[in-house]
Short mmCIF file of C-alpha atoms in Angstrom, two decimals:
data_model
loop_
_atom_site.label_atom_id
_atom_site.label_comp_id
_atom_site.label_asym_id
_atom_site.label_seq_id
_atom_site.Cartn_x
_atom_site.Cartn_y
_atom_site.Cartn_z
CA UNK U 1 158.06 104.44 92.51
CA UNK U 2 161.10 102.17 91.99
CA UNK U 3 163.26 100.78 94.77
CA UNK U 4 166.05 103.23 93.98
CA UNK U 5 163.60 106.15 94.20
CA UNK U 6 162.50 105.24 97.71
CA UNK U 7 163.73 107.74 100.29
CA UNK U 8 166.76 106.47 102.19
CA UNK U 9 164.91 106.98 105.45
CA UNK U 10 162.41 104.27 104.49
CA UNK U 11 164.66 101.28 105.18
CA UNK U 12 168.13 102.16 103.97
CA UNK U 13 168.06 99.24 101.53
CA UNK U 14 168.13 101.46 98.46
CA UNK U 15 171.74 102.44 99.15
CA UNK U 16 173.05 98.92 99.55
CA UNK U 17 175.24 97.69 96.79
CA UNK U 18 174.20 94.70 94.63
CA UNK U 19 174.92 91.33 96.16
CA UNK U 20 174.32 92.46 99.75
CA UNK U 21 173.41 89.64 102.13
CA UNK U 22 172.21 90.00 105.73
CA UNK U 23 174.37 88.73 108.59
CA UNK U 24 172.21 85.63 108.89
CA UNK U 25 173.24 84.55 105.41
CA UNK U 26 176.93 84.87 106.22
CA UNK U 27 176.62 82.68 109.30
CA UNK U 28 174.58 79.93 107.70
CA UNK U 29 170.96 80.63 108.65
CA UNK U 30 168.36 79.02 106.41
CA UNK U 31 164.74 79.95 105.69
CA UNK U 32 162.46 78.74 108.45
CA UNK U 33 158.72 78.70 108.91
CA UNK U 34 158.04 80.35 105.56
CA UNK U 35 160.05 83.44 106.49
CA UNK U 36 163.21 84.12 104.52
CA UNK U 37 166.08 85.13 106.83
CA UNK U 38 168.53 85.77 104.05
CA UNK U 39 170.42 83.93 101.38
CA UNK U 40 167.34 82.53 99.64
CA UNK U 41 165.96 83.06 96.16
CA UNK U 42 163.95 86.17 95.26
CA UNK U 43 160.40 86.08 96.55
CA UNK U 44 157.51 86.33 94.14
CA UNK U 45 155.89 89.73 93.98
CA UNK U 46 158.82 91.64 95.49
CA UNK U 47 160.05 94.56 93.37
CA UNK U 48 163.17 93.62 91.46
CA UNK U 49 165.29 96.35 93.05
CA UNK U 50 164.93 94.96 96.58
CA UNK U 51 167.70 92.82 97.98
CA UNK U 52 167.17 89.73 100.05
CA UNK U 53 166.94 91.46 103.43
CA UNK U 54 164.01 93.55 102.17
CA UNK U 55 162.39 90.52 100.56
CA UNK U 56 162.11 88.88 103.96
CA UNK U 57 160.27 91.91 105.30
CA UNK U 58 157.85 91.92 102.36
CA UNK U 59 157.26 88.18 102.69
CA UNK U 60 156.51 88.56 106.38
CA UNK U 61 153.99 91.31 105.66
CA UNK U 62 152.29 89.25 102.93
CA UNK U 63 152.14 86.16 105.13
CA UNK U 64 150.30 88.05 107.83
CA UNK U 65 148.17 90.49 105.83
CA UNK U 66 144.46 90.48 106.65
CA UNK U 67 142.14 89.22 103.88
CA UNK U 68 140.32 92.55 103.85
CA UNK U 69 143.64 94.30 103.07
CA UNK U 70 143.56 95.96 106.49
CA UNK U 71 146.53 96.38 108.80
CA UNK U 72 148.91 93.41 108.96
CA UNK U 73 149.04 91.27 112.06
CA UNK U 74 152.31 90.12 113.59
CA UNK U 75 152.93 86.51 114.56
CA UNK U 76 155.10 86.45 117.72
CA UNK U 77 156.42 82.99 116.88
CA UNK U 78 157.62 84.14 113.46
CA UNK U 79 159.06 87.33 114.92
CA UNK U 80 161.19 85.25 117.25
CA UNK U 81 162.65 83.46 114.22
CA UNK U 82 164.36 86.64 113.02
CA UNK U 83 168.02 85.98 113.94
CA UNK U 84 169.83 88.19 116.43
CA UNK U 85 172.39 88.96 113.76
CA UNK U 86 169.64 90.55 111.66
CA UNK U 87 168.32 92.59 114.56
CA UNK U 88 171.61 94.36 115.02
CA UNK U 89 174.62 94.20 112.74
CA UNK U 90 177.21 93.24 115.32
CA UNK U 91 178.11 89.81 116.65
CA UNK U 92 180.87 87.58 117.94
CA UNK U 93 181.78 84.33 116.22
CA UNK U 94 183.03 81.38 118.26
CA UNK U 95 184.97 78.77 116.31
CA UNK U 96 184.32 75.46 118.05
CA UNK U 97 186.83 73.67 115.81
CA UNK U 98 189.52 76.00 117.13
CA UNK U 99 188.44 75.14 120.67
CA UNK U 100 188.68 71.42 119.88
CA UNK U 101 192.17 72.01 118.46
CA UNK U 102 193.28 73.82 121.61
CA UNK U 103 192.00 71.10 123.95
CA UNK U 104 193.76 68.47 121.84
CA UNK U 105 197.00 70.50 121.84
CA UNK U 106 196.89 70.84 125.61
CA UNK U 107 196.16 67.12 126.04
CA UNK U 108 199.17 66.25 123.90
CA UNK U 109 201.33 68.77 125.74
CA UNK U 110 200.62 67.45 129.24
CA UNK U 111 200.76 63.84 128.10
CA UNK U 112 198.87 60.70 129.09
CA UNK U 113 197.69 60.23 132.65
CA UNK U 114 197.05 63.93 133.31
CA UNK U 115 193.42 65.05 133.37
CA UNK U 116 192.24 68.37 131.99
CA UNK U 117 189.84 70.62 133.87
CA UNK U 118 188.34 73.05 131.35
CA UNK U 119 187.78 76.34 133.14
CA UNK U 120 184.59 77.87 131.74
CA UNK U 121 183.97 80.57 134.33
CA UNK U 122 182.79 84.05 133.30
CA UNK U 123 180.60 82.50 130.58
CA UNK U 124 183.55 80.65 129.12
CA UNK U 125 185.72 83.79 129.16
CA UNK U 126 183.05 85.40 127.00
CA UNK U 127 182.80 82.51 124.56
CA UNK U 128 179.68 80.84 125.98
CA UNK U 129 180.05 78.46 128.92
CA UNK U 130 177.59 75.76 127.88
CA UNK U 131 178.74 75.27 124.29
CA UNK U 132 182.40 75.55 125.24
CA UNK U 133 182.01 73.12 128.15
CA UNK U 134 180.32 70.51 125.96
CA UNK U 135 182.90 70.95 123.20
CA UNK U 136 185.80 70.70 125.64
CA UNK U 137 184.38 67.55 127.23
CA UNK U 138 183.83 65.98 123.82
CA UNK U 139 187.45 66.83 122.96
CA UNK U 140 189.00 65.11 125.98
CA UNK U 141 188.52 67.33 129.03
CA UNK U 142 187.20 65.46 132.07
CA UNK U 143 186.43 68.18 134.64
CA UNK U 144 184.91 71.65 134.54
CA UNK U 145 185.84 74.66 136.65
CA UNK U 146 183.57 77.63 137.39
CA UNK U 147 183.67 80.65 139.68
CA UNK U 148 180.13 80.71 141.06
CA UNK U 149 177.31 78.39 142.03
CA UNK U 150 175.04 79.92 139.39
CA UNK U 151 177.63 79.19 136.69
CA UNK U 152 177.58 75.54 137.78
CA UNK U 153 173.78 75.41 137.82
CA UNK U 154 173.67 76.80 134.27
CA UNK U 155 175.80 73.86 133.12
CA UNK U 156 173.73 71.29 135.00
CA UNK U 157 170.48 72.67 133.60
CA UNK U 158 172.02 72.35 130.14
CA UNK U 159 172.49 68.62 130.87
CA UNK U 160 176.24 68.77 131.43
CA UNK U 161 177.02 65.79 133.68
CA UNK U 162 180.80 66.06 134.15
CA UNK U 163 182.30 66.82 137.58
CA UNK U 164 182.11 70.57 138.28
CA UNK U 165 184.30 72.39 140.81
CA UNK U 166 183.45 75.87 142.09
CA UNK U 167 186.89 77.46 142.38
CA UNK U 168 186.06 79.26 145.60
CA UNK U 169 184.08 78.60 148.77
CA UNK U 170 180.43 79.64 148.32
CA UNK U 171 178.23 81.17 151.06
CA UNK U 172 176.73 78.74 153.55
CA UNK U 173 173.27 79.51 152.17
CA UNK U 174 174.27 77.96 148.83
CA UNK U 175 174.97 74.54 150.33
CA UNK U 176 171.54 73.08 149.38
CA UNK U 177 172.21 74.10 145.76
CA UNK U 178 175.60 72.36 145.78
CA UNK U 179 174.03 69.15 147.01
CA UNK U 180 170.96 69.29 144.76
CA UNK U 181 172.95 69.97 141.59
CA UNK U 182 175.90 67.72 142.54
CA UNK U 183 178.47 70.51 142.40
CA UNK U 184 181.71 70.38 144.39
CA UNK U 185 182.87 73.45 146.32
CA UNK U 186 186.36 74.53 147.21
CA UNK U 187 186.68 74.44 150.99
CA UNK U 188 189.03 76.34 153.30
CA UNK U 189 187.17 77.23 156.51
CA UNK U 190 186.14 74.71 159.20
CA UNK U 191 182.71 76.28 159.74
CA UNK U 192 181.70 75.88 156.10
CA UNK U 193 183.10 72.35 155.97
CA UNK U 194 181.04 71.21 158.96
CA UNK U 195 177.83 72.91 157.79
CA UNK U 196 178.29 71.38 154.35
CA UNK U 197 178.84 67.94 155.86
CA UNK U 198 175.86 68.26 158.23
CA UNK U 199 173.53 69.25 155.41
CA UNK U 200 174.71 66.32 153.28
CA UNK U 201 174.35 63.90 156.18
CA UNK U 202 170.77 65.04 156.76
CA UNK U 203 169.97 63.96 153.20
CA UNK U 204 171.91 60.73 153.57
CA UNK U 205 174.49 61.67 150.91
CA UNK U 206 178.20 62.50 150.76
CA UNK U 207 179.72 65.99 150.74
CA UNK U 208 182.53 65.96 148.15
CA UNK U 209 184.96 68.89 148.05
CA UNK U 210 188.40 70.05 146.96
CA UNK U 211 190.73 71.53 149.57
CA UNK U 212 192.15 74.92 148.54
CA UNK U 213 195.71 75.53 149.78
CA UNK U 214 197.18 79.03 150.04
CA UNK U 215 200.82 78.77 149.01
CA UNK U 216 201.49 82.48 148.67
CA UNK U 217 198.92 84.15 146.44
CA UNK U 218 196.94 85.04 149.60
CA UNK U 219 193.57 85.12 147.91
CA UNK U 220 191.82 82.01 149.28
CA UNK U 221 192.81 78.73 150.90
CA UNK U 222 194.14 77.11 154.04
CA UNK U 223 197.67 78.34 154.71
CA UNK U 224 200.17 75.77 153.42
CA UNK U 225 201.69 75.11 156.86
CA UNK U 226 198.28 74.70 158.55
CA UNK U 227 196.73 72.10 156.25
CA UNK U 228 197.11 69.13 158.60
CA UNK U 229 195.71 71.16 161.49
CA UNK U 230 192.71 72.16 159.37
CA UNK U 231 192.01 68.57 158.38
CA UNK U 232 192.16 67.46 162.02
CA UNK U 233 189.30 69.86 162.74
CA UNK U 234 186.97 68.58 160.02
CA UNK U 235 187.94 65.11 158.85
CA UNK U 236 186.06 63.40 161.69
CA UNK U 237 182.76 64.05 159.91
CA UNK U 238 181.55 60.93 158.13
CA UNK U 239 179.88 62.81 155.24
CA UNK U 240 182.92 64.81 154.14
CA UNK U 241 184.69 63.42 151.09
CA UNK U 242 188.04 64.98 150.14
CA UNK U 243 188.12 64.52 146.36
CA UNK U 244 191.03 66.81 145.49
CA UNK U 245 193.65 69.26 146.76
CA UNK U 246 194.81 72.30 144.83
CA UNK U 247 196.61 75.61 144.85
CA UNK U 248 196.85 78.50 142.41
CA UNK U 249 200.02 80.12 141.05
CA UNK U 250 200.30 83.90 141.09
CA UNK U 251 203.30 84.25 138.75
CA UNK U 252 203.32 81.24 136.40
CA UNK U 253 203.02 83.70 133.50
CA UNK U 254 205.87 85.94 134.67
CA UNK U 255 209.46 85.92 133.40
CA UNK U 256 210.71 85.89 137.01
CA UNK U 257 210.35 82.41 138.49
CA UNK U 258 211.41 82.72 142.16
CA UNK U 259 207.90 83.17 143.57
CA UNK U 260 206.60 80.36 141.37
CA UNK U 261 209.20 77.96 142.73
CA UNK U 262 208.49 79.04 146.32
CA UNK U 263 204.78 78.29 145.81
CA UNK U 264 205.59 74.92 144.25
CA UNK U 265 207.82 73.96 147.19
CA UNK U 266 205.15 74.95 149.72
CA UNK U 267 202.47 72.97 147.90
CA UNK U 268 204.61 69.85 147.72
CA UNK U 269 205.35 70.13 151.45
CA UNK U 270 201.63 70.48 152.21
CA UNK U 271 200.81 67.38 150.15
CA UNK U 272 203.58 65.43 151.83
CA UNK U 273 202.30 66.51 155.25
CA UNK U 274 198.83 65.23 154.38
CA UNK U 275 200.21 61.86 153.37
CA UNK U 276 202.32 61.55 156.50
CA UNK U 277 199.16 62.26 158.51
CA UNK U 278 197.41 59.44 156.67
CA UNK U 279 195.20 61.67 154.53
CA UNK U 280 194.77 60.94 150.84
CA UNK U 281 194.88 64.33 149.02
CA UNK U 282 192.83 62.95 146.13
CA UNK U 283 193.26 64.61 142.73
CA UNK U 284 196.22 66.99 143.00
CA UNK U 285 196.09 70.02 140.71
CA UNK U 286 197.81 73.38 140.51
CA UNK U 287 198.64 74.33 136.92
CA UNK U 288 196.73 77.13 135.21
CA UNK U 289 197.30 77.72 131.47
CA UNK U 290 200.76 79.22 131.88
CA UNK U 291 201.99 76.55 134.31
CA UNK U 292 200.45 73.74 132.27
CA UNK U 293 202.40 74.87 129.21
CA UNK U 294 205.65 76.04 130.82
CA UNK U 295 206.25 73.73 133.79
CA UNK U 296 205.79 69.94 133.38
CA UNK U 297 206.80 69.37 137.01
CA UNK U 298 203.51 70.84 138.27
CA UNK U 299 201.10 68.93 136.03
CA UNK U 300 200.39 66.50 138.90
CA UNK U 301 197.10 64.62 138.38
CA UNK U 302 195.22 67.38 136.57
CA UNK U 303 195.78 70.77 134.92
CA UNK U 304 193.32 73.68 134.85
CA UNK U 305 193.65 75.58 131.55
CA UNK U 306 191.45 78.61 131.13
CA UNK U 307 192.60 81.28 128.68
CA UNK U 308 194.61 78.79 126.59
CA UNK U 309 191.43 76.86 125.76
CA UNK U 310 190.22 79.91 123.90
CA UNK U 311 193.38 80.26 121.83
CA UNK U 312 194.95 83.11 123.78
CA UNK U 313 198.47 82.72 125.11
CA UNK U 314 198.90 83.44 128.83
CA UNK U 315 202.36 84.96 128.27
CA UNK U 316 204.90 85.52 125.49
CA UNK U 317 206.98 82.54 126.60
CA UNK U 318 204.27 80.03 125.63
CA UNK U 319 204.01 81.14 122.01
CA UNK U 320 206.87 78.91 120.88
CA UNK U 321 205.83 76.01 123.11
CA UNK U 322 202.33 75.17 121.87
CA UNK U 323 200.10 75.99 118.90
CA UNK U 324 196.81 77.62 119.88
CA UNK U 325 194.08 78.93 117.60
CA UNK U 326 192.00 81.99 118.57
CA UNK U 327 188.38 80.97 119.13
CA UNK U 328 186.67 84.38 119.11
CA UNK U 329 186.20 86.85 116.26
CA UNK U 330 184.25 90.10 116.55
CA UNK U 331 182.36 91.32 113.47
CA UNK U 332 179.90 93.97 112.40
CA UNK U 333 178.35 95.46 109.28
CA UNK U 334 178.50 99.04 108.07
CA UNK U 335 175.34 100.94 109.03
CA UNK U 336 176.29 104.30 107.51
CA UNK U 337 178.81 105.43 104.92
CA UNK U 338 179.44 109.04 103.92
CA UNK U 339 182.04 111.38 102.47
CA UNK U 340 182.96 113.96 105.10
CA UNK U 341 184.33 117.30 103.84
CA UNK U 342 187.74 118.53 104.94
CA UNK U 343 187.96 119.89 108.52
CA UNK U 344 184.54 118.59 109.60
CA UNK U 345 184.60 116.66 112.85
CA UNK U 346 183.49 113.13 113.69
CA UNK U 347 181.97 111.81 116.94
CA UNK U 348 181.81 113.33 120.43
CA UNK U 349 184.38 116.01 121.11
CA UNK U 350 185.30 116.19 117.42
CA UNK U 351 188.90 115.42 118.28
CA UNK U 352 189.17 113.90 114.80
CA UNK U 353 188.74 116.15 111.75
CA UNK U 354 188.41 114.91 108.21
CA UNK U 355 191.52 115.49 106.07
CA UNK U 356 189.28 115.39 102.98
CA UNK U 357 188.84 112.66 100.37
CA UNK U 358 187.85 110.17 103.05
CA UNK U 359 184.74 108.14 103.65
CA UNK U 360 183.59 107.78 107.25
CA UNK U 361 181.83 104.49 107.94
CA UNK U 362 179.80 103.66 111.04
CA UNK U 363 179.37 100.27 112.71
CA UNK U 364 176.97 99.47 115.58
CA UNK U 365 179.60 98.56 118.18
CA UNK U 366 180.60 100.70 121.13
CA UNK U 367 181.99 100.58 124.62
CA UNK U 368 178.75 99.04 125.93
CA UNK U 369 179.69 96.06 123.74
CA UNK U 370 183.23 95.76 125.07
CA UNK U 371 185.02 97.95 122.51
CA UNK U 372 186.77 100.01 125.13
CA UNK U 373 186.63 103.79 124.78
CA UNK U 374 190.36 103.94 125.44
CA UNK U 375 190.88 102.39 121.99
CA UNK U 376 189.48 105.51 120.29
CA UNK U 377 191.78 106.32 117.38
CA UNK U 378 194.15 103.54 118.45
CA UNK U 379 192.85 100.40 116.75
CA UNK U 380 192.21 99.21 113.21
CA UNK U 381 189.29 97.42 111.60
CA UNK U 382 189.46 95.18 108.53
CA UNK U 383 187.30 95.52 105.42
CA UNK U 384 187.91 93.52 102.23
CA UNK U 385 191.21 92.29 103.63
CA UNK U 386 192.59 95.78 104.32
CA UNK U 387 193.10 97.57 107.64
CA UNK U 388 191.44 100.92 108.28
CA UNK U 389 191.88 103.23 111.23
CA UNK U 390 189.10 103.71 113.74
CA UNK U 391 188.54 107.47 114.17
CA UNK U 392 186.70 109.69 116.61
CA UNK U 393 185.70 108.81 120.14
CA UNK U 394 184.10 105.39 120.46
CA UNK U 395 180.48 105.93 121.51
CA UNK U 396 178.37 103.73 123.78
CA UNK U 397 176.70 101.88 120.90
CA UNK U 398 178.55 102.90 117.73
CA UNK U 399 181.90 103.94 116.34
CA UNK U 400 183.40 105.09 113.07
CA UNK U 401 186.38 104.32 110.87
CA UNK U 402 188.12 106.17 108.05
CA UNK U 403 188.63 104.98 104.47
CA UNK U 404 191.00 106.99 102.29
CA UNK U 405 189.32 107.31 98.89
CA UNK U 406 192.44 108.53 97.09
CA UNK U 407 194.38 106.17 94.82
CA UNK U 408 198.08 105.62 95.41
CA UNK U 409 200.00 103.71 92.75
CA UNK U 410 198.99 100.05 92.93
CA UNK U 411 196.99 100.43 96.14
CA UNK U 412 193.62 98.73 95.83
CA UNK U 413 190.75 101.13 96.40
CA UNK U 414 188.09 99.99 98.85
CA UNK U 415 184.69 101.66 98.88
CA UNK U 416 182.63 100.30 101.81
CA UNK U 417 178.86 100.35 101.48
CA UNK U 418 176.05 99.85 103.96
CA UNK U 419 175.92 96.15 104.85
CA UNK U 420 179.59 95.37 104.18
CA UNK U 421 181.24 93.15 106.78
CA UNK U 422 183.83 94.62 109.13
CA UNK U 423 186.26 92.59 111.27
CA UNK U 424 187.09 94.17 114.63
CA UNK U 425 188.92 91.14 116.00
CA UNK U 426 190.03 88.31 113.76
CA UNK U 427 191.57 87.61 110.39
CA UNK U 428 190.49 88.47 106.86
CA UNK U 429 192.89 87.69 104.06
CA UNK U 430 196.40 88.67 105.13
CA UNK U 431 195.18 91.22 107.67
CA UNK U 432 194.64 90.39 111.32
CA UNK U 433 193.65 92.29 114.46
CA UNK U 434 194.00 90.42 117.75
CA UNK U 435 192.80 90.83 121.31
CA UNK U 436 196.49 90.99 122.21
CA UNK U 437 196.87 94.06 119.98
CA UNK U 438 194.02 95.79 121.78
CA UNK U 439 195.21 94.71 125.22
CA UNK U 440 198.73 96.00 124.58
CA UNK U 441 197.32 99.33 123.44
CA UNK U 442 195.21 99.62 126.58
CA UNK U 443 197.83 98.29 128.98
CA UNK U 444 195.56 95.48 130.14
CA UNK U 445 195.13 91.74 129.53
CA UNK U 446 193.21 89.99 126.78
CA UNK U 447 191.08 88.12 129.37
CA UNK U 448 189.33 91.39 130.17
CA UNK U 449 188.59 92.13 126.53
CA UNK U 450 187.25 88.69 125.58
CA UNK U 451 184.84 88.81 128.49
CA UNK U 452 183.84 92.37 127.62
CA UNK U 453 182.83 91.54 124.04
CA UNK U 454 180.24 89.11 125.38
CA UNK U 455 178.28 91.81 127.18
CA UNK U 456 175.40 92.18 124.72
CA UNK U 457 176.37 91.21 121.19
CA UNK U 458 174.78 88.01 119.90
CA UNK U 459 177.06 85.00 119.71
CA UNK U 460 177.28 82.78 116.63
CA UNK U 461 178.92 79.35 116.77
CA UNK U 462 180.70 78.23 113.63
#
């Protein structure tokens, strides 16, 4: 039986068009341990009709076949070498060169003498905290900001040695972890400050912290007009070490600036009060991405960019002020491709019906992967440089898109096959789909979407 005669249910390879390469080949994987992961030459003894993805499977079977021609054994070590992108045809790509560009742009924008704290909380906004932290530090950032103690520990265990600030006050029970991993907390209650200092003193070490000041966002922090009083309650302890003082702006990304200026005034008054009381505020920082780009007066000693590091603008006003490059792309490969007769439905609810002369293609990405169900029928995907409409309700693990097979004048006809690459977020040729596009459609912010796409798809750094 030839490869083309094999039933499609066997592996699906028979229906792939010539030249197909697995995802591993497109992202630069090379053969390892005698097992071809894609992109290599044809393997001896493999039927000529099989493409490279199938060759790897045949090679694996031959490598582990028993001498008596009995059942093959499976080597767990070799199984682990099969890339994630060949286990499921959906992945995110993180462009570390784009991240380097964004850090450099921000450094130039804030100018010399201003430090950069790279905020890598929420797994680097979905981009991978460890790799993004190391890249940011190598590109000029000097501090790292996280949201939780565990996020800080992940960085330390990955041998990241830069100063790390937890941007909130952890539970008292986490104090030993802060001290053991040399992680600084934000502090804003006297009880935590004293317990933290006592624990440090018992080990004969210092208890460094940053003081969080509430200037109007009313989320965390010592109230701006009570800062000196707070310090009088805790500063007697010999182990406490005030390394920095900060606040957070609630409206730096808003067109209206009144509340921003009120917060700025309150913060400056709090800093001045500390100095009058003889307290050194340490490293003064307040500017998130929007404030760092829009308002030079609040750069102080350090800025704290988050979303801008990843090439996403915090607000429309920043687009003309700084050049940022998107770091994340979301890609998949077609897992099914079929002509659907006129009036037949697609997906749950069948709220989409085929108009005829269309091909419906399936990709293995759904709302469990961050492709929000609210985007059903409201977003485009890109294949071969052309945009195609997503159709039918987005499922938990899969979704479909429509390709018009009719020919209109000079319109180039695209005929997707199983294994063809699909861009959900990113650029291909002159076509682009952005997280901003999706966020505007959903009435949300791109932060939420970038984090969502990191839920379970493998991540590839390029």
